[in-house]
Backbone as a printed PyTorch tensor [residue, N CA C, xyz], in Angstrom:
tensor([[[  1.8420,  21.0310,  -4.0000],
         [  2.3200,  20.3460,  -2.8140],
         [  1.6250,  18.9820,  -2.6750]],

        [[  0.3670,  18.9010,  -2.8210],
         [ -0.8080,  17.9910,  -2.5630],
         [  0.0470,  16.8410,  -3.6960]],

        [[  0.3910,  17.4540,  -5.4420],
         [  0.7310,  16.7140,  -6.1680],
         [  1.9120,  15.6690,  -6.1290]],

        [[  2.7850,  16.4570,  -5.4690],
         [  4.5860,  16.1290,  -5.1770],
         [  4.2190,  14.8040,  -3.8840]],

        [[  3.2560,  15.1550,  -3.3680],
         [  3.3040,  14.1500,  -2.0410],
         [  2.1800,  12.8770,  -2.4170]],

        [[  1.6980,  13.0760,  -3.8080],
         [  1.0350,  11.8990,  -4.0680],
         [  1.6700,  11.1960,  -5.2860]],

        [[  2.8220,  11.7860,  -5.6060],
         [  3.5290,  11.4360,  -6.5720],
         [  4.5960,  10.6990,  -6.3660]],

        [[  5.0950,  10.8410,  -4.6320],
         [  6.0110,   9.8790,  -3.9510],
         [  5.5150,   8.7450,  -3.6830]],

        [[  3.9020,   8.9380,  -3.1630],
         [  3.1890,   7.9980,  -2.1970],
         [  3.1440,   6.9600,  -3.7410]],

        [[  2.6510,   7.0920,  -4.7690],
         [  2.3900,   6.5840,  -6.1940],
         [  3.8530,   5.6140,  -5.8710]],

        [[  5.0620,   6.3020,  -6.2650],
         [  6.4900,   5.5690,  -6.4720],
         [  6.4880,   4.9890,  -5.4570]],

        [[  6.0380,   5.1670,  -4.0340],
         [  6.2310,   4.3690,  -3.1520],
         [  5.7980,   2.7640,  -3.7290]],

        [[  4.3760,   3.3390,  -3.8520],
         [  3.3060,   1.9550,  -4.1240],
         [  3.9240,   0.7030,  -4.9480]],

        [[  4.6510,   1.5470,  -6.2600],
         [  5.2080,   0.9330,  -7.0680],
         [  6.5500,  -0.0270,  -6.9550]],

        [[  6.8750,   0.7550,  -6.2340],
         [  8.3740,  -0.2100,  -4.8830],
         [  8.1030,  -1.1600,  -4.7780]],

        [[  7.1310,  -1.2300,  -3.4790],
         [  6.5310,  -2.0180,  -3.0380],
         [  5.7980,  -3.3540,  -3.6940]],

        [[  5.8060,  -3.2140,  -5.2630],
         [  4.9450,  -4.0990,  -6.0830],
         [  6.2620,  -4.7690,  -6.4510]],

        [[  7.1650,  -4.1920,  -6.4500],
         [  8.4160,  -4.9380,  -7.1000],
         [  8.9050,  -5.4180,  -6.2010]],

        [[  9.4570,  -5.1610,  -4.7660],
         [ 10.3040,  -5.7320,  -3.8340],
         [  9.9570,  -5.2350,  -2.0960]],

        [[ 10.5660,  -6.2670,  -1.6100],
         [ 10.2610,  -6.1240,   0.1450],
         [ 10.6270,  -4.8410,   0.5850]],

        [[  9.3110,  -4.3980,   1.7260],
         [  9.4900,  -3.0860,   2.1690],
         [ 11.0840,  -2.7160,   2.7240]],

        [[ 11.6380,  -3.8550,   3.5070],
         [ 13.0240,  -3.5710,   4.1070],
         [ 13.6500,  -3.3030,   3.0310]],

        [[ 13.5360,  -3.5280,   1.7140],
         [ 14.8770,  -3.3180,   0.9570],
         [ 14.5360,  -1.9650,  -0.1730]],

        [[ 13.4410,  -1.1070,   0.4800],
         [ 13.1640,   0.0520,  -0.4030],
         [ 13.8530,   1.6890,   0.5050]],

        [[ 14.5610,   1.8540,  -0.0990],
         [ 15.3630,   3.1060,  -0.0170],
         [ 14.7010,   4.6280,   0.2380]],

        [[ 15.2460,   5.4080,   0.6270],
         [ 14.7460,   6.8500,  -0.1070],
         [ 15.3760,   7.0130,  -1.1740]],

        [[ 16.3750,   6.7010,  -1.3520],
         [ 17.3680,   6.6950,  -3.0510],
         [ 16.2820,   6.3160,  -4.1900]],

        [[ 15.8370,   4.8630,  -3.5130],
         [ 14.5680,   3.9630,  -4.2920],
         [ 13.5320,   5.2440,  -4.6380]],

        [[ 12.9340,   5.6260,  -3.7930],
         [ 11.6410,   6.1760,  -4.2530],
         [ 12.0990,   7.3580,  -5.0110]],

        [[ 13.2390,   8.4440,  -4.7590],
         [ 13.2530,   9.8170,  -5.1220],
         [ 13.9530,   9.8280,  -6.5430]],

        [[ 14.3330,   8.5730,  -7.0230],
         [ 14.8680,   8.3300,  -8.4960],
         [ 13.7180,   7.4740,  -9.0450]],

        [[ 13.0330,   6.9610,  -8.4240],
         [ 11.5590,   6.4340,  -9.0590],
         [ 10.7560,   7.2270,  -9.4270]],

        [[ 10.4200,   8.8890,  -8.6280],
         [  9.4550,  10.0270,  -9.1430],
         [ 10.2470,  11.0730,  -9.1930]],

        [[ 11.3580,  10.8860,  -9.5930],
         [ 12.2360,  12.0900, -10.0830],
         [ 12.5260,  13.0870,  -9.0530]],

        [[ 12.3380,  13.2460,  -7.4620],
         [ 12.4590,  14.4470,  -7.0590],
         [ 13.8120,  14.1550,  -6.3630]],

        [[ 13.6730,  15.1830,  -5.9400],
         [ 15.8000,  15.3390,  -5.0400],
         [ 15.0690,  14.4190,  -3.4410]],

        [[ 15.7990,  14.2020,  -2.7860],
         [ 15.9000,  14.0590,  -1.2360],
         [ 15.5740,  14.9050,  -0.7430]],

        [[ 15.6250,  16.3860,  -0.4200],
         [ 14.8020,  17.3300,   0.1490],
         [ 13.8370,  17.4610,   0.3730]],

        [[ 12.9710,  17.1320,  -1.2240],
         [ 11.5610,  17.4020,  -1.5010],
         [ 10.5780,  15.8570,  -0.6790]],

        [[ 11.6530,  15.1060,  -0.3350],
         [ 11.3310,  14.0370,  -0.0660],
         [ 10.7450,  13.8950,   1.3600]],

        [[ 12.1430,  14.6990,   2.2030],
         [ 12.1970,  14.9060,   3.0860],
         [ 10.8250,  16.0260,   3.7220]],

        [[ 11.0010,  17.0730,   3.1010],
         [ 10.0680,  18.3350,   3.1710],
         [  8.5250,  17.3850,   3.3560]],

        [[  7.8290,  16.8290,   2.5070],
         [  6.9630,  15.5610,   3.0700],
         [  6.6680,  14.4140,   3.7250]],

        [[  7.9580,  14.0210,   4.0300],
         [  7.7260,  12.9650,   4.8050],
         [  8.9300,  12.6980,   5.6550]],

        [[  8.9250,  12.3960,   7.4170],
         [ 10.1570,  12.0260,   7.8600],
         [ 10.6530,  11.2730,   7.5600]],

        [[ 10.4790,  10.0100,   7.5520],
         [ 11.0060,   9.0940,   7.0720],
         [ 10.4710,   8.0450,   6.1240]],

        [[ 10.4100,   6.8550,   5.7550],
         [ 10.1140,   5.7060,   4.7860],
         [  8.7430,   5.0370,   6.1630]],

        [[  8.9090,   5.0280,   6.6480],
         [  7.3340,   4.8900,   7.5600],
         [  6.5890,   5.7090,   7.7790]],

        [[  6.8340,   6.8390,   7.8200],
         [  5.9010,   8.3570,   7.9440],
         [  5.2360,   7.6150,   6.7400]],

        [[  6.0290,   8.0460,   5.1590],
         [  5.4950,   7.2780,   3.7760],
         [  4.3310,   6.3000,   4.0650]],

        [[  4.8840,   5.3850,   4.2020],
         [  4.1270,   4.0020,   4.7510],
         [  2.4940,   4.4610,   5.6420]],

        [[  2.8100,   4.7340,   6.6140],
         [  1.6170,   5.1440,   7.1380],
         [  0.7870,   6.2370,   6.2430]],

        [[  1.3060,   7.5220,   5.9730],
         [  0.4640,   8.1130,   4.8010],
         [ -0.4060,   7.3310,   3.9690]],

        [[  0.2660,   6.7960,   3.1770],
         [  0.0000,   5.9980,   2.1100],
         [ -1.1010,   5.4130,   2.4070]],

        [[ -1.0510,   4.1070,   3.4080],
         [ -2.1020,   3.2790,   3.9950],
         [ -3.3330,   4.1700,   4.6180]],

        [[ -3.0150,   5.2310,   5.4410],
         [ -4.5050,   5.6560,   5.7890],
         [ -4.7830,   6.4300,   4.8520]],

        [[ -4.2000,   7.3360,   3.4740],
         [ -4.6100,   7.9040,   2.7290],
         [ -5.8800,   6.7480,   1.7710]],

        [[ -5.6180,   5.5910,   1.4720],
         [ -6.0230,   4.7280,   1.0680],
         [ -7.3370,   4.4330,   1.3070]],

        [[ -7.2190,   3.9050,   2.5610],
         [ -8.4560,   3.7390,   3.6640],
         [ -8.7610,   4.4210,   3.6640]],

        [[ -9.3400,   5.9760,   3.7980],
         [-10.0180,   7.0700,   4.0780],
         [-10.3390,   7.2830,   2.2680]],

        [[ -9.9580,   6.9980,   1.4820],
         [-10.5750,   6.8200,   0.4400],
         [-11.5620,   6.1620,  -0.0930]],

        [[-11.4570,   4.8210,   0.2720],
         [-12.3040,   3.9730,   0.5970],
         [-13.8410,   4.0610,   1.5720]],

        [[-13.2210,   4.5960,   2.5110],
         [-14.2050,   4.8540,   3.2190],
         [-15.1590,   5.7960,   2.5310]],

        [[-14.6080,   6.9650,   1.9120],
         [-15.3200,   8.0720,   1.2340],
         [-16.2060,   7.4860,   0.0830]],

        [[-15.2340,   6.9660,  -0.4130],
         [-15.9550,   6.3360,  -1.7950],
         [-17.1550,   5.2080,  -1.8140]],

        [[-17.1040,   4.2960,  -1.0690],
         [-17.8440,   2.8880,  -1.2800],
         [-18.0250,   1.8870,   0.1810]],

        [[-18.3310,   2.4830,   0.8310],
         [-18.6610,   1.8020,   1.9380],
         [-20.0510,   1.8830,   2.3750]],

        [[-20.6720,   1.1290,   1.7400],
         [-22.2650,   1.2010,   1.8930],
         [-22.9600,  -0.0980,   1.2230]],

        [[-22.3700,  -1.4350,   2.3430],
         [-22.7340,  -2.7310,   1.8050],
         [-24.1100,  -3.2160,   2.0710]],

        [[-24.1330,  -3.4690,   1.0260],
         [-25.9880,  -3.7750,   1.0350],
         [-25.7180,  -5.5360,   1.4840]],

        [[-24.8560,  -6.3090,   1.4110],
         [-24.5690,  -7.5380,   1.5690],
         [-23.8940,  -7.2650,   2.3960]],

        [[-23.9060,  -9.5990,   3.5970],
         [-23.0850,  -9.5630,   4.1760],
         [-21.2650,  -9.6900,   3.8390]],

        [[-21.5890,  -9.9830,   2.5400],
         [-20.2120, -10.3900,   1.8250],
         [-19.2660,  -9.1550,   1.3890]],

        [[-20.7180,  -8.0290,   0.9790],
         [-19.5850,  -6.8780,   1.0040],
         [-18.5070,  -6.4410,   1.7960]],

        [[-18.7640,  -6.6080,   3.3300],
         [-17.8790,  -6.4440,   4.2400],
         [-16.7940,  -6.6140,   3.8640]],

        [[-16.1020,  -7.9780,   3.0760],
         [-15.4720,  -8.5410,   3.3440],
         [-14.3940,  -8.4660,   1.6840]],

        [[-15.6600,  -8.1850,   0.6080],
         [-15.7240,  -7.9910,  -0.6190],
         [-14.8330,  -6.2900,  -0.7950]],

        [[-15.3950,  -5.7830,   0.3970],
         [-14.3480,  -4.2890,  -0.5960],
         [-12.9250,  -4.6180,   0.3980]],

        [[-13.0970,  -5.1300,   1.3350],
         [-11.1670,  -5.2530,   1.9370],
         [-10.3930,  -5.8160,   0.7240]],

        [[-11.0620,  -7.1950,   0.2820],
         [-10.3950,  -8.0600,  -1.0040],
         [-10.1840,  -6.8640,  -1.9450]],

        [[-10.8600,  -6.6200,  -2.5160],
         [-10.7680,  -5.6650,  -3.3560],
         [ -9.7900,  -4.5980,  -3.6030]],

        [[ -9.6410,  -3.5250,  -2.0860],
         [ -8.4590,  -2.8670,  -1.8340],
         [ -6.9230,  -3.6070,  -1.4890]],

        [[ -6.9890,  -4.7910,  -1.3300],
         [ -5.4980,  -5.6500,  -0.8610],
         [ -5.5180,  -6.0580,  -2.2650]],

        [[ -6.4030,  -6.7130,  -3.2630],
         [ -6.0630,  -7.3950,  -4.3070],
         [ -5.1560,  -6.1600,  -5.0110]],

        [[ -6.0490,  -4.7460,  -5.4400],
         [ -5.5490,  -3.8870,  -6.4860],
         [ -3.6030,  -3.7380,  -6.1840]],

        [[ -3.3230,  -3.7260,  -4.7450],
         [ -1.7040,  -4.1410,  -4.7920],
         [ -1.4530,  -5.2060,  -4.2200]],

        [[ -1.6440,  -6.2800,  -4.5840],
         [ -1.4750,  -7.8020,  -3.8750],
         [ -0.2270,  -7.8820,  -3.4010]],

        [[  0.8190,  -7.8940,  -4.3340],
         [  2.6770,  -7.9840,  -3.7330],
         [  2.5820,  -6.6140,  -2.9250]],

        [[  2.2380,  -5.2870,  -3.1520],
         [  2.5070,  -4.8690,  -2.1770],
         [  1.9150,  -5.0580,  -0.4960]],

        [[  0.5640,  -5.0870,  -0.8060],
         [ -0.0570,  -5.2170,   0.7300],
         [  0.9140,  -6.5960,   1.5670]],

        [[  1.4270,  -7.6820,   0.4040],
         [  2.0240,  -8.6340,   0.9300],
         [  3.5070,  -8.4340,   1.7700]],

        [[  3.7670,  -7.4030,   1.1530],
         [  5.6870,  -6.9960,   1.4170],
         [  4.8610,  -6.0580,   2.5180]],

        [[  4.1110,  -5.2930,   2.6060],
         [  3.7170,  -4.6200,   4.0600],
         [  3.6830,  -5.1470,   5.4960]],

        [[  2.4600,  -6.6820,   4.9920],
         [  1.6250,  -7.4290,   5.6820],
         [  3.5390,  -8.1500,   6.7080]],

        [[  3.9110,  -8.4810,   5.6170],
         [  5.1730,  -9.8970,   6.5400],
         [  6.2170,  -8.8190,   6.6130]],

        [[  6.0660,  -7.3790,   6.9260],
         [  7.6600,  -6.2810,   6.9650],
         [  7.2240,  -5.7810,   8.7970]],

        [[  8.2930,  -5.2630,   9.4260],
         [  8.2560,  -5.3690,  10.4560],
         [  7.2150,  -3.8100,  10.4520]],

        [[  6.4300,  -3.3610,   9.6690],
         [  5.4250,  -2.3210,   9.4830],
         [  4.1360,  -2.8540,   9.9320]],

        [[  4.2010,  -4.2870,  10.1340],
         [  2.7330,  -5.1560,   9.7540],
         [  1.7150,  -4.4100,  10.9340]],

        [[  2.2460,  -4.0390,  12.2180],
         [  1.4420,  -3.6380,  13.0030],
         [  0.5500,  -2.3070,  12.1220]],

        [[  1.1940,  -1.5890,  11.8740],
         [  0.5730,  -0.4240,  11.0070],
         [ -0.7660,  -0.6550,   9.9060]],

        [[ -0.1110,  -1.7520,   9.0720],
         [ -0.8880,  -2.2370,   8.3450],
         [ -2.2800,  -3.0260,   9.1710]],

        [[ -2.2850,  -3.7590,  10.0200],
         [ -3.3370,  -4.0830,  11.0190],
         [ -4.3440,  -3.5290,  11.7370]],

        [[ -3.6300,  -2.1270,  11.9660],
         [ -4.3990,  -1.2760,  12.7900],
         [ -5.0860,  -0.5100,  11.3990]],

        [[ -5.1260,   0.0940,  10.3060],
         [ -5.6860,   0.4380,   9.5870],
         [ -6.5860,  -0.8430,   8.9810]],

        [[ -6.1900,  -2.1130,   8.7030],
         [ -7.3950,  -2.8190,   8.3470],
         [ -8.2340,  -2.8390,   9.5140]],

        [[ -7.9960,  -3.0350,  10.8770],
         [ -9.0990,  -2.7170,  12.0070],
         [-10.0160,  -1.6530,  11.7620]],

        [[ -9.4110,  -0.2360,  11.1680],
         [-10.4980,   0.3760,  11.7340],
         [-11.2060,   0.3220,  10.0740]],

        [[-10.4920,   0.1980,   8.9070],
         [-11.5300,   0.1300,   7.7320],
         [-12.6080,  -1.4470,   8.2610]],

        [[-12.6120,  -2.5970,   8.7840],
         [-13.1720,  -3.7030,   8.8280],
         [-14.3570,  -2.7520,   9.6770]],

        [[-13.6970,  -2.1940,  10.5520],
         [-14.9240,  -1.7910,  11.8060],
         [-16.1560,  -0.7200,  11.2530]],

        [[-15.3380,  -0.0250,  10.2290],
         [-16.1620,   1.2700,   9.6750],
         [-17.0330,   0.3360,   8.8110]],

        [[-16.5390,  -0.6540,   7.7150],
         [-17.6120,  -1.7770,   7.0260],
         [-18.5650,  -2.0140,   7.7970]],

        [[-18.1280,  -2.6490,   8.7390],
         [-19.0770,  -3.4060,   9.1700],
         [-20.2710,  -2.4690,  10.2850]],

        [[-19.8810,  -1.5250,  10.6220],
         [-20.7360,  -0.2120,  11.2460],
         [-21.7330,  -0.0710,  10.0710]],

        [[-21.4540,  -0.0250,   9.2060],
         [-22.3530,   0.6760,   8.2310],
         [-23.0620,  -0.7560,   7.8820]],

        [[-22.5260,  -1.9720,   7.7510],
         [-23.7710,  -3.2070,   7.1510],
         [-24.5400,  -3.3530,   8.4770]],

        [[-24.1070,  -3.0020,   9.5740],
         [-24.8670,  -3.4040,  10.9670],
         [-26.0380,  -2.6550,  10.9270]],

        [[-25.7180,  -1.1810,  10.6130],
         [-26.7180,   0.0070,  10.3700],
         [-27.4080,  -0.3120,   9.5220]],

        [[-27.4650,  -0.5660,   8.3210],
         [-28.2410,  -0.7920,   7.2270],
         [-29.0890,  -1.7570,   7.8260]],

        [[-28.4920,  -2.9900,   8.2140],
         [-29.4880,  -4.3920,   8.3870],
         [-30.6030,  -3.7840,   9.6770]],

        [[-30.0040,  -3.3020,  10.8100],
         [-30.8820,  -3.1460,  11.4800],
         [-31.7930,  -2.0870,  11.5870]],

        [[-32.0780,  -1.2270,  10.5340],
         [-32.4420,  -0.0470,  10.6700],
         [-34.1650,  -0.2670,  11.0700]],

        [[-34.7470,  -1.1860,  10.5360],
         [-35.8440,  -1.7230,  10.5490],
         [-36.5000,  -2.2940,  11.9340]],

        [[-35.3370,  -2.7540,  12.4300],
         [-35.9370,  -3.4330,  13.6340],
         [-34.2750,  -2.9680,  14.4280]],

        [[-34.4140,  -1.8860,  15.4310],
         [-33.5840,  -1.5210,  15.9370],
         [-33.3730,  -2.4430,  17.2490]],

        [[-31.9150,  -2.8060,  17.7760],
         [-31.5290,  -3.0870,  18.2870],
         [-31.2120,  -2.4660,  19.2280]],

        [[-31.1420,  -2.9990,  21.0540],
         [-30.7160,  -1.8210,  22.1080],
         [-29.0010,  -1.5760,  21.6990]],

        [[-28.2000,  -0.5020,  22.4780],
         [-27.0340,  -0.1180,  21.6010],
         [-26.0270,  -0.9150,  22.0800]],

        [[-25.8260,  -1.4450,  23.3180],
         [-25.0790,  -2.4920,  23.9690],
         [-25.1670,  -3.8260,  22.7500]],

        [[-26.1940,  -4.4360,  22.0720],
         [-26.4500,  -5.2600,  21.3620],
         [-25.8990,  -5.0770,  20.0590]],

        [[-26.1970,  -3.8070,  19.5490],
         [-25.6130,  -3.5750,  18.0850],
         [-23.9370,  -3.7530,  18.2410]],

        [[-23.4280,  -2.6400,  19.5730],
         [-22.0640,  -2.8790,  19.5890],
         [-21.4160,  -4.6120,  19.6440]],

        [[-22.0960,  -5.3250,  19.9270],
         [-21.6330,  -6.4670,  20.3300],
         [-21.8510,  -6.7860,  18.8840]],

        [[-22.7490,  -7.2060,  18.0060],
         [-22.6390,  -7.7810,  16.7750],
         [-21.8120,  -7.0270,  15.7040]],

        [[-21.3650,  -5.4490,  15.9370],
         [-20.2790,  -5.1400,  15.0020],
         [-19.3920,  -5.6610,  15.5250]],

        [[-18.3810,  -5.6470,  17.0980],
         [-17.2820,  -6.3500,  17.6880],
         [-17.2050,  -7.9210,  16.9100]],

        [[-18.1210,  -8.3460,  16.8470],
         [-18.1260,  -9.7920,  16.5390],
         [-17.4830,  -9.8540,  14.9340]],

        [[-18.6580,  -9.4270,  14.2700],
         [-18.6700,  -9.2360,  12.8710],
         [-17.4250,  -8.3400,  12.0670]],

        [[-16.8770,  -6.9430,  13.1220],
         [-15.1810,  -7.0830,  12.5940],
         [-14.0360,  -7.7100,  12.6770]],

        [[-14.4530,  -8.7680,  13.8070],
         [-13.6400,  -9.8970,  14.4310],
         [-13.7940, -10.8240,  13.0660]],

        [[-14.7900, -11.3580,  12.5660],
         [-15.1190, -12.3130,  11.7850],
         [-13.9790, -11.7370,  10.4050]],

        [[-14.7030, -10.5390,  10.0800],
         [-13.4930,  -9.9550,   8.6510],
         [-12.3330,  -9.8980,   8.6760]],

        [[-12.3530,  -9.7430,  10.0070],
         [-10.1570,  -9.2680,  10.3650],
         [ -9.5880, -10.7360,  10.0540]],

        [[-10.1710, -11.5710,  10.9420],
         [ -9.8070, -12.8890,  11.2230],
         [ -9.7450, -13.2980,   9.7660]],

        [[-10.6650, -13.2090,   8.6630],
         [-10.7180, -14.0960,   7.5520],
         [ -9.7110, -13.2350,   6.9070]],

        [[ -9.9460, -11.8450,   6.6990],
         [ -8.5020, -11.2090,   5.4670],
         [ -7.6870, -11.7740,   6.5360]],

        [[ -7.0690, -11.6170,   7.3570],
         [ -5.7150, -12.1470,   8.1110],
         [ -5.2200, -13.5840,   7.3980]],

        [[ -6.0650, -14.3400,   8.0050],
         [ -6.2730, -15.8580,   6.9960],
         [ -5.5980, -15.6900,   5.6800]],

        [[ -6.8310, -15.0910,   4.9190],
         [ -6.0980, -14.7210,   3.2900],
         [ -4.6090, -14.1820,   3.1840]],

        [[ -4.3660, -13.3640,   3.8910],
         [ -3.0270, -12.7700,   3.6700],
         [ -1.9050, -13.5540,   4.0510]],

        [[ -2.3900, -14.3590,   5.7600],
         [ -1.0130, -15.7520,   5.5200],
         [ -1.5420, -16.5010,   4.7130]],

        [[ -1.9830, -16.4440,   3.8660],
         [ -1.8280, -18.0550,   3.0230],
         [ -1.5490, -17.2160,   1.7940]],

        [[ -0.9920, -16.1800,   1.8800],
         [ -0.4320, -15.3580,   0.6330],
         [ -1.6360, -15.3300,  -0.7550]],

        [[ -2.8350, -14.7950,  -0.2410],
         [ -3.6570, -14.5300,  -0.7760],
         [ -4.0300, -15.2480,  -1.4300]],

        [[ -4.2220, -16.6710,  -2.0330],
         [ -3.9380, -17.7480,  -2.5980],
         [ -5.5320, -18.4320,  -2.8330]],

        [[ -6.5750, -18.0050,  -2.2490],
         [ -7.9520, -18.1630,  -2.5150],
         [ -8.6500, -17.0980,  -2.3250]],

        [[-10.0720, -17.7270,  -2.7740],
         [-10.7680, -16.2340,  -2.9860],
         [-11.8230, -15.7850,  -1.6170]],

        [[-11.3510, -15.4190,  -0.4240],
         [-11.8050, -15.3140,   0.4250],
         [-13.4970, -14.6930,   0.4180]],

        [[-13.8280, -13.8720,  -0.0130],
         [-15.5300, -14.0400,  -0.7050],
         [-16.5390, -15.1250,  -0.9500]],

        [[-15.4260, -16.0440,  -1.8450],
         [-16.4040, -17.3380,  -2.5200],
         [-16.2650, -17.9070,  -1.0630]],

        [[-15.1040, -18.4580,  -0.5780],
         [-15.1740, -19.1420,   0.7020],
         [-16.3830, -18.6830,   2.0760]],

        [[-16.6530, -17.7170,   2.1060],
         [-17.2120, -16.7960,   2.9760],
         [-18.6110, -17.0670,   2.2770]],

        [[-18.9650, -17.3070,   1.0430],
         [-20.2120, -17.5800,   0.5690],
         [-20.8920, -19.3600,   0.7470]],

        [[-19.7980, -19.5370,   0.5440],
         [-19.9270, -21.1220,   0.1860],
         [-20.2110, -21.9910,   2.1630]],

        [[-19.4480, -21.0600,   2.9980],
         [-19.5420, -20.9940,   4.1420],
         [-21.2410, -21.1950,   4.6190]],

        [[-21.7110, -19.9820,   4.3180],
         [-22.8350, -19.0420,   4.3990],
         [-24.2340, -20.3830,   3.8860]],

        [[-23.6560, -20.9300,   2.8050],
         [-24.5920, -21.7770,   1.7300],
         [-24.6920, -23.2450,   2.7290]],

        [[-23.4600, -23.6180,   3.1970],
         [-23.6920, -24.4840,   3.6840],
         [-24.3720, -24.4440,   5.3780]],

        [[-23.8510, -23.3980,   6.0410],
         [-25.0660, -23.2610,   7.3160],
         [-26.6330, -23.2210,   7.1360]],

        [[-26.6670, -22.4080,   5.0690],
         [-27.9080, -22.4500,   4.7410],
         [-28.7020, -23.6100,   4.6340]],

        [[-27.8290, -24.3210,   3.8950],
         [-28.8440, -25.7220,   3.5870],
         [-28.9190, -26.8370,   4.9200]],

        [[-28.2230, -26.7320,   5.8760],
         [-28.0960, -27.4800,   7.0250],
         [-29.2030, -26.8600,   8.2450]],

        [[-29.8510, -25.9470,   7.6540],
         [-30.8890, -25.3540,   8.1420],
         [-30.5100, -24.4860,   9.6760]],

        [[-29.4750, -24.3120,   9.7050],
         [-28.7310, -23.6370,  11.1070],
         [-28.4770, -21.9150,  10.4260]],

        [[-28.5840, -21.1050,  11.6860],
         [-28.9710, -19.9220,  11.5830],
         [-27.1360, -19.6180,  11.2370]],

        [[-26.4080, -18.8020,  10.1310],
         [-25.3370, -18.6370,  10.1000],
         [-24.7550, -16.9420,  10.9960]],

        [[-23.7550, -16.6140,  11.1560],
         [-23.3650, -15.5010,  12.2280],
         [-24.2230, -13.8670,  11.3360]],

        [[-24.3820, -13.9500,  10.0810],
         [-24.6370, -12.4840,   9.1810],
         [-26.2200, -12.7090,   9.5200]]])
C-alpha cells in the first residue's frame, strides 16, 4: 500500500518536471505509474490531496533527515537544496493556483530550520523565551522572504552565495549583520 502510494506521488513528481500543474491529469499520472484510476482514487481524493501529500511527505523527510545547521547559511542552504532537486517542478507548484499550499509547508520547514540554528547558537548563553521566539520569527521571516525572492526570479541565482556575500559585506563594514 505504502509502495502504490509512493509510486503515484514519484509519477506525480515527474509530471510536474515536464509540465504545469493545471495541465496534469489523473489520466497523466495513472498511465505514467501504470495503475488503473481506482487504485488512484483508493489513495488519494483528488490531484491536490496528491499535491499536498507529496509536499509534506517531503518536508517531514527533510526534517527527519538533516536539519541540524551548524551555520547561519544552512538555514537557507537545505530549502535551496530541496527546491533545486525539482526546480521545474517546485516552479509549476510555486506560480499554480496550489501556491498557497506550497507556502505554508515552506513556512513551517523555514521555521523548524531555523528553531533548531536558534537552539544550537544559543545553547551557551541562553536567551529569556519571549527573546528567542522573536529572533526565530525574524530569522524565518528572513528565509521565507529570500527563497520567495529566488523562486520569483525563477530560481535564476544562487541564493546562498548571495546570503553570504550579504553577510561578508556587513562583515567588512564592521556593522553587526541579523545571524
Amino acid at each position: 500500500m505504502i509502495r502504490t502510494k509512493s509510486i503515484i506521488t514519484d509519477a506525480f513528481w515527474q509530471l510536474l518536471e515536464e509540465k504545469p500543474y493545471n495541465k496534469i491529469t489523473v489520466k497523466d499520472i495513472v498511465d505514467c505509474c501504470q495503475v488503473n484510476r481506482n487504485t488512484f482514487y483508493y489513495h488519494f481524493h483528488d490531484i491536490p490531496d496528491l499535491l499536498e501529500y507529496a509536499i509534506k511527505q517531503d518536508v517531514n523527510i527533510i526534517i527527519q533527515n538533516n536539519c541540524k545547521p551548524g551555520a547561519a547559511t544552512d538555514c537557507l542552504a537545505q530549502i535551496v537544496e530541496y527546491t533545486s532537486k525539482r526546480q521545474n517542478a517546485i516552479l509549476h507548484i510555486y506560480r499554480s493556483i496550489q501556491r498557497e499550499l506550497f507556502q505554508k509547508e515552506l513556512e513551517r520547514l523555514s521555521l523548524y530550520v531555523v528553531t533548531e540554528y536558534i537552539d544550537t547558537v544559543t545553547a551557551e548563553a541562553p536567551l529569556p523565551p519571549e527573546d528567542k521566539q522573536l529572533l526565530i520569527r525574524f530569522h524565518k521571516c528572513l528565509v521565507v522572504g529570500i527563497t520567495y525572492d529566488w523562486l520569483d526570479n525563477g530560481m535564476s541565482y544562487d541564493p546562498v552565495a548571495s546570503f553570504n556575500q550579504i553577510s561578508s559585506i556587513f562583515a567588512d563594514s564592521g556593522k553587526q549583520f541579523f545571524f
